Tab-separated table of C-alpha atoms in Angstrom:
chain	number	residue	atom	x	y	z
I	1	TYR	CA	-47.479	-116.396	41.437
I	2	LEU	CA	-45.692	-119.058	39.026
I	3	TYR	CA	-42.539	-118.368	40.943
I	4	PHE	CA	-43.854	-118.761	44.559
I	5	ARG	CA	-46.474	-121.453	43.837
I	6	LEU	CA	-45.303	-123.551	40.851
I	7	GLY	CA	-41.228	-122.824	40.797
I	8	TYR	CA	-41.202	-123.012	44.733
I	9	TRP	CA	-42.921	-126.270	45.017
I	10	LEU	CA	-40.923	-127.327	41.951
I	11	ALA	CA	-37.336	-126.487	43.359
I	12	LYS	CA	-38.579	-127.858	46.777
I	13	SER	CA	-39.439	-130.807	45.356
I	14	VAL	CA	-36.516	-131.687	42.914
I	15	ALA	CA	-33.872	-130.548	45.724
I	16	ARG	CA	-35.211	-132.815	48.398
I	17	LEU	CA	-35.830	-135.743	45.993
I	18	LEU	CA	-31.971	-135.517	45.070
I	19	TYR	CA	-30.573	-134.328	48.298
I	20	ARG	CA	-30.509	-134.153	51.884
I	21	VAL	CA	-30.447	-130.120	51.633
I	22	ARG	CA	-29.325	-128.357	54.798
I	23	LEU	CA	-29.097	-124.440	55.782
I	24	GLY	CA	-25.770	-124.896	57.316
I	25	TYR	CA	-24.624	-121.352	58.256
I	26	ALA	CA	-26.526	-117.795	57.989
I	27	ASP	CA	-25.476	-114.298	59.348
I	28	GLU	CA	-28.830	-113.416	60.723
I	29	ALA	CA	-27.699	-110.394	62.282
I	30	GLY	CA	-26.096	-109.172	59.495
I	31	LEU	CA	-28.938	-109.951	56.941
I	32	ALA	CA	-31.555	-108.351	59.438
I	33	ASN	CA	-29.745	-105.225	59.349
I	34	VAL	CA	-30.009	-104.547	55.665
I	35	ASP	CA	-32.061	-102.035	54.582
I	36	PRO	CA	-35.161	-103.043	53.131
I	37	LYS	CA	-35.162	-100.563	50.373
I	38	SER	CA	-31.695	-101.637	49.351
I	39	THR	CA	-31.133	-103.631	45.932
I	40	VAL	CA	-29.995	-106.897	47.030
I	41	VAL	CA	-27.993	-109.375	44.806
I	42	PHE	CA	-26.955	-112.492	46.062
I	43	VAL	CA	-23.283	-113.794	44.794
I	44	MET	CA	-22.372	-117.312	44.690
I	45	ASN	CA	-20.073	-120.214	43.411
I	46	HIS	CA	-21.100	-122.152	40.578
I	47	ARG	CA	-20.682	-125.909	41.253
I	48	SER	CA	-23.830	-127.111	39.504
I	49	ASN	CA	-26.767	-126.331	37.535
I	50	MET	CA	-28.670	-127.279	40.814
I	51	ASP	CA	-27.446	-123.948	42.261
I	52	TYR	CA	-30.343	-122.445	40.363
I	53	VAL	CA	-32.785	-124.688	41.939
I	54	LEU	CA	-31.288	-125.184	45.276
I	55	VAL	CA	-30.919	-121.189	46.257
I	56	ALA	CA	-33.999	-120.208	44.808
I	57	PHE	CA	-35.652	-122.715	47.187
I	58	LEU	CA	-33.986	-121.633	50.206
I	59	ALA	CA	-34.233	-118.100	49.629
I	60	ALA	CA	-37.970	-117.961	48.221
I	61	GLU	CA	-39.341	-117.031	51.710
I	62	ARG	CA	-37.839	-113.955	51.632
I	63	VAL	CA	-37.158	-113.050	47.847
I	64	ALA	CA	-37.635	-113.847	44.238
I	65	LEU	CA	-34.453	-114.111	42.655
I	66	SER	CA	-33.738	-112.735	38.670
I	67	TYR	CA	-30.877	-114.837	36.994
I	68	ALA	CA	-28.702	-114.470	34.329
I	69	VAL	CA	-28.838	-117.840	32.582
I	70	GLY	CA	-26.584	-119.063	29.882
I	71	GLU	CA	-27.942	-119.905	26.483
I	72	TRP	CA	-27.893	-123.536	27.168
I	73	ALA	CA	-31.425	-123.148	28.932
I	74	ARG	CA	-32.943	-121.619	25.529
I	75	VAL	CA	-34.787	-124.994	24.521
I	76	TRP	CA	-38.509	-125.154	24.137
I	77	GLY	CA	-40.455	-125.563	27.068
I	78	LEU	CA	-37.689	-124.547	29.899
I	79	GLN	CA	-36.966	-121.542	28.216
I	80	ALA	CA	-40.570	-120.277	28.673
I	81	LEU	CA	-40.571	-121.717	32.187
I	82	ILE	CA	-37.280	-119.989	33.258
I	83	ARG	CA	-38.282	-116.442	31.808
I	84	SER	CA	-41.688	-116.651	33.283
I	85	MET	CA	-39.684	-116.704	36.549
I	86	GLY	CA	-37.838	-113.858	36.251
I	87	ALA	CA	-34.637	-114.919	34.589
I	88	PHE	CA	-33.008	-113.443	31.608
I	89	PHE	CA	-30.659	-115.008	29.124
I	90	VAL	CA	-27.387	-113.828	28.264
I	91	ARG	CA	-24.850	-114.656	25.655
I	92	ARG	CA	-21.676	-114.868	27.749
I	93	ASN	CA	-19.217	-114.531	24.822
I	94	SER	CA	-20.877	-112.348	22.487
I	95	GLY	CA	-18.737	-109.334	21.025
I	96	ASP	CA	-21.739	-107.601	19.679
I	97	PRO	CA	-20.936	-103.887	21.024
I	98	LEU	CA	-24.992	-103.200	20.786
I	99	TYR	CA	-25.779	-106.319	22.627
I	100	ARG	CA	-23.206	-105.570	25.612
I	101	THR	CA	-24.845	-101.990	25.768
I	102	VAL	CA	-28.256	-102.929	25.760
I	103	LEU	CA	-27.337	-105.898	28.402
I	104	ALA	CA	-25.712	-103.206	30.681
I	105	ARG	CA	-28.541	-101.016	30.481
I	106	TYR	CA	-30.730	-104.046	31.328
I	107	VAL	CA	-29.029	-104.670	34.352
I	108	ALA	CA	-28.422	-101.119	35.185
I	109	MET	CA	-31.983	-100.573	35.333
I	110	ALA	CA	-33.024	-103.564	37.201
I	111	THR	CA	-30.263	-102.744	40.110
I	112	GLU	CA	-31.743	-99.234	40.150
I	113	ALA	CA	-34.941	-100.372	40.510
I	114	GLY	CA	-34.225	-102.535	43.542
I	115	VAL	CA	-34.892	-106.003	41.589
I	116	PRO	CA	-33.354	-108.805	43.682
I	117	GLN	CA	-30.544	-110.828	41.777
I	118	ALA	CA	-28.435	-113.635	41.650
I	119	LEU	CA	-25.049	-113.723	40.282
I	120	PHE	CA	-22.275	-116.171	39.751
I	121	PRO	CA	-19.217	-114.115	39.606
I	122	GLU	CA	-17.224	-116.936	37.811
I	123	GLY	CA	-19.370	-116.958	34.927
I	124	GLY	CA	-19.618	-120.651	34.791
I	125	LEU	CA	-19.552	-124.226	36.333
I	126	THR	CA	-15.968	-125.044	37.872
I	127	VAL	CA	-14.303	-127.693	35.593
I	128	ASP	CA	-12.041	-128.905	38.191
I	129	GLY	CA	-14.035	-128.362	41.296
I	130	ALA	CA	-11.912	-125.582	42.739
I	131	LEU	CA	-13.008	-121.794	42.649
I	132	ARG	CA	-12.656	-120.155	39.167
I	133	LYS	CA	-11.388	-116.497	38.673
I	134	PRO	CA	-13.832	-114.183	38.702
I	135	ARG	CA	-15.615	-112.393	35.326
I	136	PHE	CA	-16.640	-108.649	35.820
I	137	GLY	CA	-19.183	-107.885	33.216
I	138	LEU	CA	-22.225	-107.996	35.172
I	139	LEU	CA	-20.753	-106.883	38.353
I	140	ASP	CA	-19.388	-104.141	36.229
I	141	TYR	CA	-23.130	-103.218	34.882
I	142	MET	CA	-24.183	-103.280	38.482
I	143	VAL	CA	-21.785	-100.616	40.170
I	144	LYS	CA	-20.441	-98.444	37.246
I	145	SER	CA	-23.516	-95.877	38.092
I	146	PHE	CA	-24.008	-96.500	42.081
I	147	ARG	CA	-23.747	-93.485	44.174
I	148	PRO	CA	-23.733	-93.645	47.982
I	149	ASP	CA	-26.155	-90.612	48.303
I	150	GLY	CA	-28.553	-92.551	46.017
I	151	GLU	CA	-32.042	-93.905	47.049
I	152	ARG	CA	-30.919	-97.480	47.334
I	153	ASP	CA	-27.796	-99.038	48.754
I	154	LEU	CA	-26.619	-102.058	46.690
I	155	VAL	CA	-25.853	-104.895	48.936
I	156	PHE	CA	-23.993	-108.086	47.865
I	157	ILE	CA	-24.510	-111.179	50.050
I	158	PRO	CA	-22.118	-113.895	49.707
I	159	VAL	CA	-23.407	-117.407	49.241
I	160	GLY	CA	-21.698	-120.467	49.385
I	161	LEU	CA	-22.815	-124.111	47.988
I	162	ASN	CA	-21.358	-127.635	48.151
I	163	TYR	CA	-22.448	-130.941	47.480
I	164	ASP	CA	-21.730	-134.414	48.257
I	165	ARG	CA	-22.210	-135.244	44.446
I	166	VAL	CA	-22.515	-133.045	41.604
I	167	LEU	CA	-24.509	-134.434	38.863
I	168	GLU	CA	-22.327	-132.916	36.262
I	169	ASP	CA	-18.986	-133.863	37.999
I	170	ARG	CA	-17.389	-136.194	34.989
I	171	SER	CA	-19.037	-134.128	32.179
I	172	GLN	CA	-17.184	-131.094	33.452
I	173	LEU	CA	-13.930	-133.072	33.816
I	174	LEU	CA	-13.830	-133.832	30.088
I	175	LYS	CA	-13.595	-130.216	29.333
I	176	LEU	CA	-10.012	-130.272	30.627
I	177	GLU	CA	-8.982	-132.332	27.905
I	178	GLU	CA	-7.991	-129.983	24.968
I	179	GLN	CA	-8.395	-132.501	22.037
I	180	ARG	CA	-11.355	-134.058	23.438
I	181	ARG	CA	-14.311	-135.333	21.251
I	182	ARG	CA	-17.270	-133.444	21.691
I	183	ARG	CA	-20.449	-135.161	22.216
I	184	GLY	CA	-23.056	-134.879	19.623
I	185	MET	CA	-27.012	-134.020	20.733
I	186	LEU	CA	-27.706	-137.870	20.449
I	187	SER	CA	-24.932	-138.955	22.737
I	188	ALA	CA	-25.750	-136.418	25.272
I	189	VAL	CA	-29.112	-137.316	25.425
I	190	SER	CA	-28.573	-141.108	25.582
I	191	VAL	CA	-26.145	-140.604	28.549
I	192	THR	CA	-28.807	-138.579	30.060
I	193	LEU	CA	-31.438	-141.250	29.888
I	194	THR	CA	-29.162	-143.826	30.624
I	195	PHE	CA	-28.491	-141.867	34.012
I	196	THR	CA	-32.204	-141.243	34.847
I	197	GLY	CA	-33.126	-145.083	33.783
I	198	ARG	CA	-30.674	-146.343	36.068
I	199	ASN	CA	-31.386	-144.273	39.007
I	200	LEU	CA	-35.559	-144.817	38.562
I	201	TRP	CA	-34.668	-148.474	38.547
I	202	GLN	CA	-32.901	-148.494	41.855
I	203	MET	CA	-36.134	-146.348	43.077
I	204	LEU	CA	-38.293	-148.945	41.955
I	205	THR	CA	-36.392	-151.787	43.589
I	206	GLY	CA	-35.739	-149.973	46.665
I	207	ASN	CA	-31.906	-149.781	46.067
I	208	TRP	CA	-31.926	-145.813	45.493
I	209	HIS	CA	-29.983	-143.461	47.793
I	210	ARG	CA	-29.998	-139.853	47.408
I	211	PHE	CA	-26.715	-138.376	46.308
I	212	GLY	CA	-25.945	-137.150	49.648
I	213	TYR	CA	-25.815	-133.739	51.581
I	214	ALA	CA	-26.227	-130.293	49.779
I	215	CYS	CA	-25.477	-127.434	51.684
I	216	VAL	CA	-25.702	-123.589	51.230
I	217	ASN	CA	-24.446	-120.574	53.643
I	218	PHE	CA	-25.231	-117.009	53.535
I	219	GLY	CA	-22.430	-114.856	54.535
I	220	SER	CA	-22.288	-111.475	55.737
I	221	PRO	CA	-23.482	-108.736	53.320
I	222	VAL	CA	-21.392	-106.300	51.669
I	223	SER	CA	-22.780	-102.884	51.521
I	224	MET	CA	-21.621	-100.720	48.607
I	225	ARG	CA	-22.219	-97.794	50.580
I	226	GLN	CA	-19.835	-98.587	53.523
I	227	TYR	CA	-17.533	-100.143	50.831
I	228	VAL	CA	-16.687	-96.930	48.285
I	229	ARG	CA	-16.872	-94.648	51.226
I	230	ALA	CA	-14.379	-96.896	53.066
I	231	GLN	CA	-12.387	-96.947	49.593
I	232	GLY	CA	-12.738	-93.546	48.746
I	233	LEU	CA	-14.367	-94.016	45.600
I	234	ASP	CA	-16.821	-92.617	43.319
I	235	PHE	CA	-17.498	-95.330	40.388
I	236	PRO	CA	-19.364	-93.049	37.846
I	237	ALA	CA	-16.775	-90.547	37.944
I	238	LEU	CA	-13.923	-92.965	37.340
I	239	ASP	CA	-12.706	-93.524	33.593
I	240	ASP	CA	-12.821	-97.180	32.125
I	241	ASP	CA	-9.712	-98.319	32.893
I	242	ALA	CA	-9.661	-96.915	36.640
I	243	ARG	CA	-13.312	-98.325	37.253
I	244	LYS	CA	-12.350	-101.688	35.563
I	245	ARG	CA	-9.549	-102.152	37.849
I	246	GLU	CA	-11.726	-100.930	40.741
I	247	VAL	CA	-14.598	-103.557	39.911
I	248	GLU	CA	-11.762	-106.273	39.610
I	249	GLU	CA	-10.647	-105.609	43.302
I	250	LEU	CA	-14.393	-105.605	44.301
I	251	GLY	CA	-14.705	-109.129	42.645
I	252	ARG	CA	-11.794	-110.374	44.315
I	253	HIS	CA	-13.277	-109.346	47.568
I	254	LEU	CA	-16.613	-110.850	47.132
I	255	MET	CA	-14.855	-114.010	45.965
I	256	GLN	CA	-12.709	-114.164	49.182
I	257	ALA	CA	-15.998	-113.699	50.875
I	258	ILE	CA	-17.778	-116.715	48.723
I	259	GLY	CA	-14.955	-119.094	49.429
I	260	GLY	CA	-15.243	-118.131	53.249
I	261	VAL	CA	-18.671	-119.380	53.277
I	262	ILE	CA	-18.643	-122.636	51.168
I	263	PRO	CA	-19.660	-125.382	53.318
I	264	VAL	CA	-17.235	-128.364	54.151
I	265	VAL	CA	-19.522	-131.370	53.477
I	266	PRO	CA	-18.689	-135.124	54.394
I	267	VAL	CA	-17.559	-136.264	50.702
I	268	ALA	CA	-15.310	-132.714	50.364
I	269	LEU	CA	-13.715	-133.605	53.846
I	270	VAL	CA	-12.849	-137.274	52.989
I	271	ALA	CA	-11.831	-136.718	49.747
I	272	GLN	CA	-8.984	-134.105	51.021
I	273	VAL	CA	-7.774	-137.019	53.236
I	274	PHE	CA	-7.260	-139.515	50.293
I	275	GLY	CA	-5.831	-136.580	48.234
I	276	ARG	CA	-2.899	-136.181	50.430
I	277	ASP	CA	-1.518	-139.791	49.176
I	278	ALA	CA	-3.887	-141.364	47.039
I	279	GLU	CA	-1.655	-144.531	46.416
I	280	ARG	CA	-1.635	-145.170	50.292
I	281	PRO	CA	-4.256	-147.612	51.609
I	282	LEU	CA	-5.765	-146.391	54.922
I	283	SER	CA	-7.307	-148.185	57.671
I	284	GLU	CA	-10.788	-146.652	58.692
I	285	LEU	CA	-9.265	-145.585	61.763
I	286	GLU	CA	-6.776	-143.821	59.918
I	287	ILE	CA	-9.141	-141.797	57.790
I	288	LYS	CA	-11.062	-140.845	60.883
I	289	SER	CA	-7.978	-139.431	62.399
I	290	ALA	CA	-6.685	-137.556	59.639
I	291	ALA	CA	-10.130	-136.080	58.870
I	292	CYS	CA	-10.588	-134.858	62.443
I	293	ASP	CA	-6.791	-133.037	62.251
I	294	LEU	CA	-8.272	-131.265	59.098
I	295	LEU	CA	-11.340	-130.027	60.682
I	296	ARG	CA	-9.777	-128.969	63.675
I	297	ASP	CA	-7.378	-126.662	61.401
I	298	TRP	CA	-10.114	-125.540	59.281
I	299	GLU	CA	-12.352	-124.773	62.102
I	300	ASN	CA	-9.077	-122.186	63.371
I	301	ARG	CA	-9.226	-120.969	59.914
I	302	GLY	CA	-13.052	-119.842	60.146
I	303	ALA	CA	-14.364	-122.311	57.975
I	304	HIS	CA	-18.116	-123.472	57.922
I	305	ILE	CA	-18.323	-127.178	58.499
I	306	TYR	CA	-21.211	-129.075	57.963
I	307	ILE	CA	-21.542	-131.979	60.710
I	308	PRO	CA	-24.588	-134.073	60.260
I	309	ARG	CA	-26.405	-134.996	63.382
I	310	HIS	CA	-23.707	-133.092	65.008
I	311	ASP	CA	-21.488	-136.294	64.916
I	312	ARG	CA	-18.319	-136.150	63.372
I	313	ASP	CA	-17.602	-139.776	63.394
I	314	TYR	CA	-21.153	-140.425	61.169
I	315	ALA	CA	-19.788	-137.661	58.978
I	316	ILE	CA	-16.757	-138.995	58.003
I	317	GLY	CA	-18.245	-142.403	57.692
I	318	VAL	CA	-21.073	-140.478	55.329
I	319	GLY	CA	-18.356	-139.308	53.076
I	320	LEU	CA	-16.544	-142.665	52.860
I	321	ARG	CA	-19.554	-144.497	52.132
I	322	MET	CA	-20.723	-142.103	49.110
I	323	LEU	CA	-16.782	-142.301	47.772
I	324	THR	CA	-17.290	-146.134	47.736
I	325	LEU	CA	-20.501	-146.516	46.597
I	326	ARG	CA	-19.540	-144.773	43.533
I	327	HIS	CA	-16.331	-146.960	43.294
I	328	ILE	CA	-14.126	-143.635	43.742
I	329	VAL	CA	-12.705	-145.256	46.819
I	330	ALA	CA	-12.289	-149.159	46.925
I	331	GLU	CA	-12.094	-151.335	50.222
I	332	ARG	CA	-9.464	-154.246	50.069
I	333	ASP	CA	-8.838	-156.247	53.252
I	334	GLY	CA	-10.205	-153.751	55.399
I	335	LEU	CA	-8.515	-150.987	54.155
I	336	PHE	CA	-9.426	-148.410	51.743
I	337	ILE	CA	-7.720	-146.941	48.415
I	338	ALA	CA	-8.352	-144.409	45.932
I	339	VAL	CA	-9.257	-145.965	42.679
I	340	PRO	CA	-6.655	-144.502	39.866
I	341	GLU	CA	-9.147	-144.251	37.098
I	342	ASN	CA	-11.321	-142.089	39.239
I	343	LEU	CA	-8.678	-140.171	41.156
I	344	PRO	CA	-9.310	-136.617	38.674
I	345	VAL	CA	-13.117	-137.460	40.260
I	346	LEU	CA	-11.613	-137.517	43.738
I	347	ALA	CA	-9.751	-134.178	43.128
I	348	TYR	CA	-12.578	-132.616	41.895
I	349	TYR	CA	-14.515	-132.807	45.420
I	350	ALA	CA	-11.087	-132.147	47.332
I	351	ASN	CA	-10.579	-129.013	45.426
I	352	SER	CA	-14.015	-127.880	46.554
I	353	VAL	CA	-12.436	-126.783	49.831
I	354	ALA	CA	-8.915	-126.987	49.197
I	355	HIS	CA	-8.772	-122.900	49.596
I	356	PHE	CA	-9.288	-123.576	53.528
I	357	GLY	CA	-5.591	-124.807	53.271
I	358	GLY	CA	-6.114	-128.480	52.034
I	359	GLU	CA	-4.134	-130.083	49.388
I	360	VAL	CA	-4.894	-128.827	46.017
I	361	ALA	CA	-5.064	-131.464	43.216
I	362	GLN	CA	-3.768	-130.986	40.074
I	363	ALA	CA	-6.245	-130.724	37.239
I	364	VAL	CA	-6.712	-133.789	35.194
I	365	PRO	CA	-8.391	-134.783	32.567
I	366	LEU	CA	-11.008	-137.383	32.564
I	367	GLU	CA	-10.760	-139.906	29.644
I	368	GLU	CA	-14.252	-140.778	28.575
I	369	ALA	CA	-15.464	-144.103	28.974
């Protein structure tokens, strides 16, 4: 009741307040063919803590998801709400063998019982905007006892998320700085309140705009029954080393599937255009021409591109406007140029779609103002 009434309403309200939420693509035929008795696990890229809210909202018409949540959420009020909605907390870097054993058994029991779950293979938020290397702990716990002749199939559904604006973008970029001074609690609270207050004031004065588009794609299901039969695998019969190698191979396969359904949103597209030569001023016509070239190339590679209103000219204009409003790109004498001090932020958004064959920007720390 809490999940589908309070949780769904809250997730929908927050998501639609902050973003223009869109379901870009879903393999409806593949999803319809999933055996209803299967254990379904949504595997997705992790760009923002909004991911929890967004996917829970869009998937709620079909399923209630159980998340593995880091200990960052173990604060008064939030902890009780998250737990009551089916999530469980994970000490991601715990070296306690007993804790890992209990966690492994918990995940295995949930999987065997058919509990729908959501998993971030990357294990944490992206720092530079690009896909991170996957971590295999929870995935290993799910498949180590899987038998193709068992009662339930285990089905992974790749999910790709992307945003025109990630709320944590600058905070994540600061983590690239090795010798950075960590913010204390008071500093973090101050930054949060300032950001919230500024946006509330803009709402009250009629100058507030939502943070662009947030788009989610649901890819083709990956059936473990079909996978293990095609690979000739029997996970329970493998020793630890052999099983870990096969789990890593499965993880790479899933990450490739996730990367393939990450939506190209307007800001990411325009950021790729500027990322090619950040020091060169571009006219609006040059930006749109370069963006259309990228779109044609990515479409040929099978990328899923979200075009608002089915109008490419409008989509490119939206991306350019978002970057200009945030002072990541500046307009001077009719030409647009990347703002030097915000190049890391520009690269952050360009990197979200770099795996489709665009320019991969070097990870650069963002100096704290």
